[in-house]
Each structure stands twice: as structure tokens, then as C-alpha cells.
Coordinates of C-alpha atoms in Angstrom, one line a residue:
X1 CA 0.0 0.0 0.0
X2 CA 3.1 2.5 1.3
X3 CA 4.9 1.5 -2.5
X4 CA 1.2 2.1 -4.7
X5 CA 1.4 5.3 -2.5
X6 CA 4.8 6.3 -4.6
X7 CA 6.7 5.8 -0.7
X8 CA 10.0 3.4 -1.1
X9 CA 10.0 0.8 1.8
X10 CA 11.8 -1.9 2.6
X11 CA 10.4 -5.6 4.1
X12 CA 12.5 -3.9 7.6
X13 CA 10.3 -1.4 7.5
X14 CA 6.9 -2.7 6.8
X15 CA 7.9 -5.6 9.8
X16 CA 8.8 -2.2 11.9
X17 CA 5.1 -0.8 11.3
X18 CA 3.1 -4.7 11.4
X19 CA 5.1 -4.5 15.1
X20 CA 3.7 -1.2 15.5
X21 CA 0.3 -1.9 15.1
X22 CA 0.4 -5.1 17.2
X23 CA 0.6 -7.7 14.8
X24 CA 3.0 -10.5 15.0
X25 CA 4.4 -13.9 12.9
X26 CA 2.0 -16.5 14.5
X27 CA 1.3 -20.4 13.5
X28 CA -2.0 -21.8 13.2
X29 CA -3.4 -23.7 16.1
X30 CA -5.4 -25.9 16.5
X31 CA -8.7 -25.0 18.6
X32 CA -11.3 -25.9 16.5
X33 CA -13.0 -29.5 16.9
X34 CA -15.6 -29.4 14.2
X35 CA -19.4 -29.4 15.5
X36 CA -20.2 -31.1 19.1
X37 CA -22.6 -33.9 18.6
X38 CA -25.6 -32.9 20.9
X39 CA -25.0 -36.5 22.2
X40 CA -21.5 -37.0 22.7
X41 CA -21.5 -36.7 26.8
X42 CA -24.4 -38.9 27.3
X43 CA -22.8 -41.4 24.9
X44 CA -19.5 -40.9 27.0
X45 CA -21.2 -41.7 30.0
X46 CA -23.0 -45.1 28.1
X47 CA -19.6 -46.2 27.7
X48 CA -18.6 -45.3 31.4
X49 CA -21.5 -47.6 32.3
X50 CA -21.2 -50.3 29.6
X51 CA -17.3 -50.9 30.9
X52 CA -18.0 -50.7 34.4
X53 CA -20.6 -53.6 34.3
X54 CA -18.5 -55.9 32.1
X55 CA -16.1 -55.5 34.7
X56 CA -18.2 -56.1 37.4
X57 CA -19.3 -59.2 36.1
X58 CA -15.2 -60.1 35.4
X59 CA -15.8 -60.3 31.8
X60 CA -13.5 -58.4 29.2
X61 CA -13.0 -54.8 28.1
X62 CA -10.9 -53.8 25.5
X63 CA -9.7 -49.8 24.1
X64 CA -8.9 -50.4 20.5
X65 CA -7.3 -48.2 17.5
X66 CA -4.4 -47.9 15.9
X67 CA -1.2 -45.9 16.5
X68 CA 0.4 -43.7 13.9
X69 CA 2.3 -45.8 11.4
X70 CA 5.9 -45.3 11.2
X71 CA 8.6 -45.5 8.2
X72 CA 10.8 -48.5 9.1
X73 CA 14.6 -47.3 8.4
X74 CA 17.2 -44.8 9.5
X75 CA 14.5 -42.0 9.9
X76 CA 14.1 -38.9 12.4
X77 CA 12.1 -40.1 15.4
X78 CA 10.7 -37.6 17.4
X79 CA 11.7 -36.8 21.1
X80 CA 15.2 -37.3 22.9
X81 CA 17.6 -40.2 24.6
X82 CA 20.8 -40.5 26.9
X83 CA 23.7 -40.6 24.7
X84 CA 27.1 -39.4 24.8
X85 CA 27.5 -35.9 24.6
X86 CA 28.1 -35.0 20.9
X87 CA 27.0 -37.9 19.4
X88 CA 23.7 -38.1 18.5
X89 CA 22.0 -40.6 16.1
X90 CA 22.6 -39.8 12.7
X91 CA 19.4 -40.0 10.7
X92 CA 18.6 -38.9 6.9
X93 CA 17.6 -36.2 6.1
X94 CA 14.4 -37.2 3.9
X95 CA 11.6 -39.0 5.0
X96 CA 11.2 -40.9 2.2
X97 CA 10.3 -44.2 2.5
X98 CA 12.6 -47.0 2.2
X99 CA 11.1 -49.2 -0.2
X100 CA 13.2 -52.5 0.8
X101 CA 12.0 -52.0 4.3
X102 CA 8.4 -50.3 4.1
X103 CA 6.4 -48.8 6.8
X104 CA 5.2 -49.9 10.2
X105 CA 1.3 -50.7 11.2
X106 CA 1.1 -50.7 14.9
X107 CA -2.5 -51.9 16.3
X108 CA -3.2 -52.1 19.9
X109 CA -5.3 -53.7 22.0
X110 CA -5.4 -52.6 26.0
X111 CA -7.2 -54.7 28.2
X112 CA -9.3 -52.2 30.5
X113 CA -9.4 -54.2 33.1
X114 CA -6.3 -55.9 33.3
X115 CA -4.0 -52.9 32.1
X116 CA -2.3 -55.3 29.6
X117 CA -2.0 -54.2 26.1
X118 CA -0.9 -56.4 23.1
X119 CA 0.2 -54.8 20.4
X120 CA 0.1 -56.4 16.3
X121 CA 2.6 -54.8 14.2
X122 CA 1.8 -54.9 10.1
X123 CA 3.3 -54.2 7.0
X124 CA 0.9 -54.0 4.7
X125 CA -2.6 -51.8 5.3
X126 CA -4.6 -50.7 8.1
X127 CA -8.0 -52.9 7.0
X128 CA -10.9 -53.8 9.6
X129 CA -9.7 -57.7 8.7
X130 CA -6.1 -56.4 10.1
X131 CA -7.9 -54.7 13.1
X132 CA -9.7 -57.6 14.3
X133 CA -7.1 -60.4 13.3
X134 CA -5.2 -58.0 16.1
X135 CA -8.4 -59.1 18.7
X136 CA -8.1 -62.6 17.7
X137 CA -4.6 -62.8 18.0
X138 CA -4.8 -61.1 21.6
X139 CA -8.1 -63.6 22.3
X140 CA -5.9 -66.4 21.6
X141 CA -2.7 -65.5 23.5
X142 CA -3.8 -63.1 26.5
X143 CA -7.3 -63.0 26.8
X144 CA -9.1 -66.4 26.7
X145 CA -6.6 -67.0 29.5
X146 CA -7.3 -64.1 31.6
X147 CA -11.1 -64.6 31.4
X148 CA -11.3 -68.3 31.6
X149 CA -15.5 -68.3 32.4
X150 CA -15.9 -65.1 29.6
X151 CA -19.0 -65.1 27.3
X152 CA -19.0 -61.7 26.2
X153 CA -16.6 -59.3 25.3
X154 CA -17.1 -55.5 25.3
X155 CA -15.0 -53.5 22.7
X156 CA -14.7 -49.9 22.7
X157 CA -13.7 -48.4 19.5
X158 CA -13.7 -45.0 17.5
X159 CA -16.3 -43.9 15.3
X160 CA -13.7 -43.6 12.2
X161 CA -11.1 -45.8 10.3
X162 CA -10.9 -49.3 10.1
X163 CA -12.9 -49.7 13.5
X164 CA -15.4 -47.1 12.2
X165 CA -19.2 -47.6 13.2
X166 CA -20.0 -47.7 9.3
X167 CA -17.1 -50.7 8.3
X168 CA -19.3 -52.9 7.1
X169 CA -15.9 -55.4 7.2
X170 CA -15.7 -54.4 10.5
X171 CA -19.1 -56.0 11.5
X172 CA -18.7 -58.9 9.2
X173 CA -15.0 -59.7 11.0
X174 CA -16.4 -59.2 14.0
X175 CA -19.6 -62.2 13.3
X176 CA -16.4 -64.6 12.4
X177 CA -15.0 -63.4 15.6
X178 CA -18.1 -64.3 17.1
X179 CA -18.7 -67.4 15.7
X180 CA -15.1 -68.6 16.3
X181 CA -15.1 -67.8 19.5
X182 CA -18.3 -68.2 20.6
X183 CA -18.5 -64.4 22.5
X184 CA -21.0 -62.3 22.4
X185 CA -19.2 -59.2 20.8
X186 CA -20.7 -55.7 22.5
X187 CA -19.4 -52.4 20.6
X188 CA -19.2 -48.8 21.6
X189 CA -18.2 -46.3 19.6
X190 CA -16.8 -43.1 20.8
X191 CA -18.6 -40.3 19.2
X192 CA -17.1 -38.7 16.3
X193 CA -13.8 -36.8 16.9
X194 CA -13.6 -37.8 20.2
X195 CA -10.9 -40.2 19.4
X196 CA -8.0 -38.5 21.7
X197 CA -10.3 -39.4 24.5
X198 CA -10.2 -43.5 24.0
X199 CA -8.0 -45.4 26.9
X200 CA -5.9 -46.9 24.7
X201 CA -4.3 -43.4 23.6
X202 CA -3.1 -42.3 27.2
X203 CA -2.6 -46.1 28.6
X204 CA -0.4 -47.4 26.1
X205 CA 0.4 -45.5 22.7
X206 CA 1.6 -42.3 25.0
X207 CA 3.8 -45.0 26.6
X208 CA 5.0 -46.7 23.7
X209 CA 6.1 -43.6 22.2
X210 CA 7.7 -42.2 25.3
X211 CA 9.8 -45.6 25.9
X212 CA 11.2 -45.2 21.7
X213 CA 11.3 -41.6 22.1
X214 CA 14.7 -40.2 20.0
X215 CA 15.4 -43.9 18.9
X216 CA 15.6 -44.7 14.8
X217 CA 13.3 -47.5 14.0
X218 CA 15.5 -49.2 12.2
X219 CA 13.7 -52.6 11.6
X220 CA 10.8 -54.1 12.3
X221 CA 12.2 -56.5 14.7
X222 CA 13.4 -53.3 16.5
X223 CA 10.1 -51.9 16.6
X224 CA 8.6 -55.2 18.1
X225 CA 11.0 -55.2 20.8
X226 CA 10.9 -51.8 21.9
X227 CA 7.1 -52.0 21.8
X228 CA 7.5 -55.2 24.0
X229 CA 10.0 -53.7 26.3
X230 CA 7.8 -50.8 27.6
X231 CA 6.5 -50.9 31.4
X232 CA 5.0 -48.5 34.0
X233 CA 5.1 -48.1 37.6
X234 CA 1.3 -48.7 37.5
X235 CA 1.8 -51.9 36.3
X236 CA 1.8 -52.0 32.5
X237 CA 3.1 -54.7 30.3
X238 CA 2.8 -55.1 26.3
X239 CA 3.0 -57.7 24.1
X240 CA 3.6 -57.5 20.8
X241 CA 4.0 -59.6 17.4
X242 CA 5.2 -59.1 13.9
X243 CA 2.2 -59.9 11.5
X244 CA 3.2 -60.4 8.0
X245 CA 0.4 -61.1 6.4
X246 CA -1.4 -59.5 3.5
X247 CA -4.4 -57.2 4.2
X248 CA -6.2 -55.7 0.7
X249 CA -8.1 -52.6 0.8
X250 CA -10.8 -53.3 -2.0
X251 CA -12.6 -56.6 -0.2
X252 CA -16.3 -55.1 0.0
X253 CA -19.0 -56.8 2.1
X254 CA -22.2 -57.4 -0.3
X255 CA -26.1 -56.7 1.3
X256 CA -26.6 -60.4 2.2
X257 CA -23.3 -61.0 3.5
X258 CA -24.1 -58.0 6.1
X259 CA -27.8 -59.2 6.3
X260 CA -26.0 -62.4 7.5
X261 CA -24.4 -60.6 10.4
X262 CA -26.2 -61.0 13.6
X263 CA -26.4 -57.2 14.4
X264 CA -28.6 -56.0 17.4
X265 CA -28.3 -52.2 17.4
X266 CA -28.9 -51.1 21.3
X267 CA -31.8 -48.8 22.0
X268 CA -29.8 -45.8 22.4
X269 CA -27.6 -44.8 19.7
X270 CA -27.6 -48.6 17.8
X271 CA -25.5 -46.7 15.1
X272 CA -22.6 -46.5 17.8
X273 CA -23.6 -49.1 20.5
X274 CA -24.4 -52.8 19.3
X275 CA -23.9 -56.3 20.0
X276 CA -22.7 -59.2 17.1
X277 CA -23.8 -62.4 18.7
X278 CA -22.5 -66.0 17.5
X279 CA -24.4 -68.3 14.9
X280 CA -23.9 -71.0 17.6
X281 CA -21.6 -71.5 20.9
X282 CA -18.8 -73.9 19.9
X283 CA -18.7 -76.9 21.6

């Protein structure tokens, strides 16, 4: 405006003034959490009961999602460790990924009850069939064993991703789940962007990334055992695995394999809170 005005300036000068007239260089931030869902505390307080009462009655409650995925290789990971003074990890400079090593999936499971947490690291995609493999896989080596007399399992999940209330894979792993296991399956979903409020964030990812904090991930065998390796004074342990198997994104769920899913929507808020009960109990 000064310049159009026939006044020379300088980018000194027209910083001088913006300082003037109280301006200053500022980054976004982030405030803003989209519209509140007129039901998001009563659904919070559904879960609150839901969880307690599965407790009660010692059967199992698990916080599901999954954690960030991570480039596998000699990448910049966030935070700091003890090392020698002067002689910090040297890390490229790019983060682009390493095609002979790929990315890491990591998928967690944390036992509400318990405060156990199995973690399922992948390679390929984050798919509902990948998520509740990650269940099964916990089912079969922590769970079944914790909750010896269990006939229902609660799940608390986001609303979004491959957990989402609308997955239609999601429900239709979850009958097989079912039906293998012979558990009634209960899900609640935390309202929409909500999901920095679901256990599993502050009870075990928070850790996890704490305990590699300033550490390349170099492999994936690194990543498993660092994962494995974290604890806290409350009590926490982790287990985690390596699964390299193959999840594709395009398998669709057609109307009658849904319609085939026994799907009880609960009478408040079915489209977040509903059970998947088995075809029969295995004998």
C-alpha cells in the first residue's frame, strides 16, 4: 500500500510498522474440533457404564485403535535419549520411505481391566480384517486365558477408520469373531472426533512412544521389541508380534453377507452401540 502510495520501503520497515500496530508472525493452532454432537457426553457416560458392568461381572474390556504408522529405516524419530554428549543418532535427512524396508502398522489392544496391552505390528494396510485379526490374536494368546468363564466381550472403538461404526468389514470380521469364539461381541463407539479421548491413547500408545522416544526404528524387529519392552510403575506390560500377512483394501462386504451378520443395534444410539452375537456357541 506504502509502495502504490509512490513511498520506497523496505520488508525492515513494513515488519517495523506490522510491530507497530500489534501484529506479529503466528502459526495456526489448533482450537477448533468441528461441530459437538448434541449426544457426545451422554454417549460418553454409556460407555462409562457399559465398561464398568462388564467389569463387574469379570468379563472383558478392550480400548482399540491404531497408533500412527511409522517408516521402518534410518528416519528422524521424534523426542530425545541419553547418549554421549556430541554424538547423537545420525538420521537422513528425507523422510522418504525405504522401499526394501516399508512402513510400520502398529495396532493395539489394551485390556481395561487388566491394564495389559498387546500390540500387532503390520506391513501392509490398516484394513478392519487387520484390526480384528489384532483381537483374535490377543483372544488367543492373552485374553481367553485371563477370562477363563468369559461369554461376552465388550469392545470400545472409535467412530472412524478401520474400526469405524460404518465398516461394514468391520461388523462382518467381528460375526467370524463371534462365531469362532463363541463371544458375544458388544461395541461402543466413541462419538465422532472424540478419538484423543479412547483409553488406549493415554494407557499405552503415550507410553510406547515415550519408551522409543529419539530412537531410529530401524527394523521391524526393533520396533517389536521396543514396543514389548515398555512398562510403567502402575503396572503396565505389552506384548507385541510381527504380523506379515497381507491385508487388501478393496474386499467389499455385499447386502446379504451384512444381512447375514447378527447385528442387534442397542436402543440408544444402535448406530454406535451394538452387539454381534454368534451363529452358535462352539462346543
Amino acid at each position: 500500500e506504502l509502495t502504490a502510495q509512490g513511498h520506497a520501503g523496505s520488508d525492515w520497515l513494513v515488519r517495523q510498522l506490522l510491530y507497530e500496530l500489534d501484529y506479529s508472525l503466528q502459526a495456526n493452532r489448533k482450537t477448533k474440533e468441528g461441530g459437538r454432537h448434541p449426544d457426545r457426553d451422554a454417549q460418553f457416560q454409556h460407555i462409562n457404564d457399559r465398561v464398568s458392568q462388564q467389569l463387574r461381572r469379570r468379563q472383558p474390556a478392550i480400548s482399540v485403535d491404531a497408533k500412527k504408522k511409522e517408516l521402518v529405516g534410518n528416519f528422524k524419530n521424534g523426542g530425545r535419549e541419553w547418549l554421549r554428549r556430541g554424538s547423537p543418532h545420525q538420521v537422513r535427512v528425507h523422510d522418504f520411505i525405504d522401499a526394501s524396508k516399508g512402513k510400520a502398522i502398529p495396532y493395539g489392544v489394551y485390556d481395561l481391566g487388566r491394564n495389559r496391552g498387546w500390540v500387532s505390528v503390520g506391513i501392509d494396510h490398516e484394513t478392519a480384517s487387520f484390526a480384528v485379526n489384532t483381537i483374535v490374536r490377543w483372544w488367543k494368546e492373552m485374553g481367553s486365558r485371563e477370562y477363563r468363564q468369559a461369554n461376552s466381550l465388550l469392545i470400545v472403538a472409535d467412530s472412524g477408520g478401520s474400526n469405524g461404526s460404518r465398516v461394514r468389514l468391520w461388523k462382518w470380521e467381528l460375526q467370524r469373531l463371534a462365531d469362532t469364539t463363541g463371544l458375544s461381541i458388544h461395541v461402543c463407539h466413541l462419538p465422532p472426533g472424540t478419538s484423543k479421548w479412547n483409553k488406549i491413547e493415554h494407557r499405552l500408545f503415550s507410553f510406547i512412544s515415550r519408551n522409543w522416544r529419539g530412537q531410529p526404528l530401524l527394523t521391524h524387529a526393533i520396533i517389536v521389541k521396543l514396543i514389548a519392552a515398555t512398562r510403567t510403575s502402575t503396572g503396565l506390560t505389552v506384548r507385541c508380534i510381527l504380523d506379515t500377512r497381507r491385508y487388501p483394501k478393496e474386499v467389499q462386504v455385499s447386502d446379504e453377507q451384512l444381512a447375514s451378520v447378527r447385528l442387534n443395534p442397542d436402543a440408544f444410539h444402535g448406530d454406535w452401540n451394538y452387539s454381534i452375537l454368534p451363529h452358535s456357541r462352539p462346543r
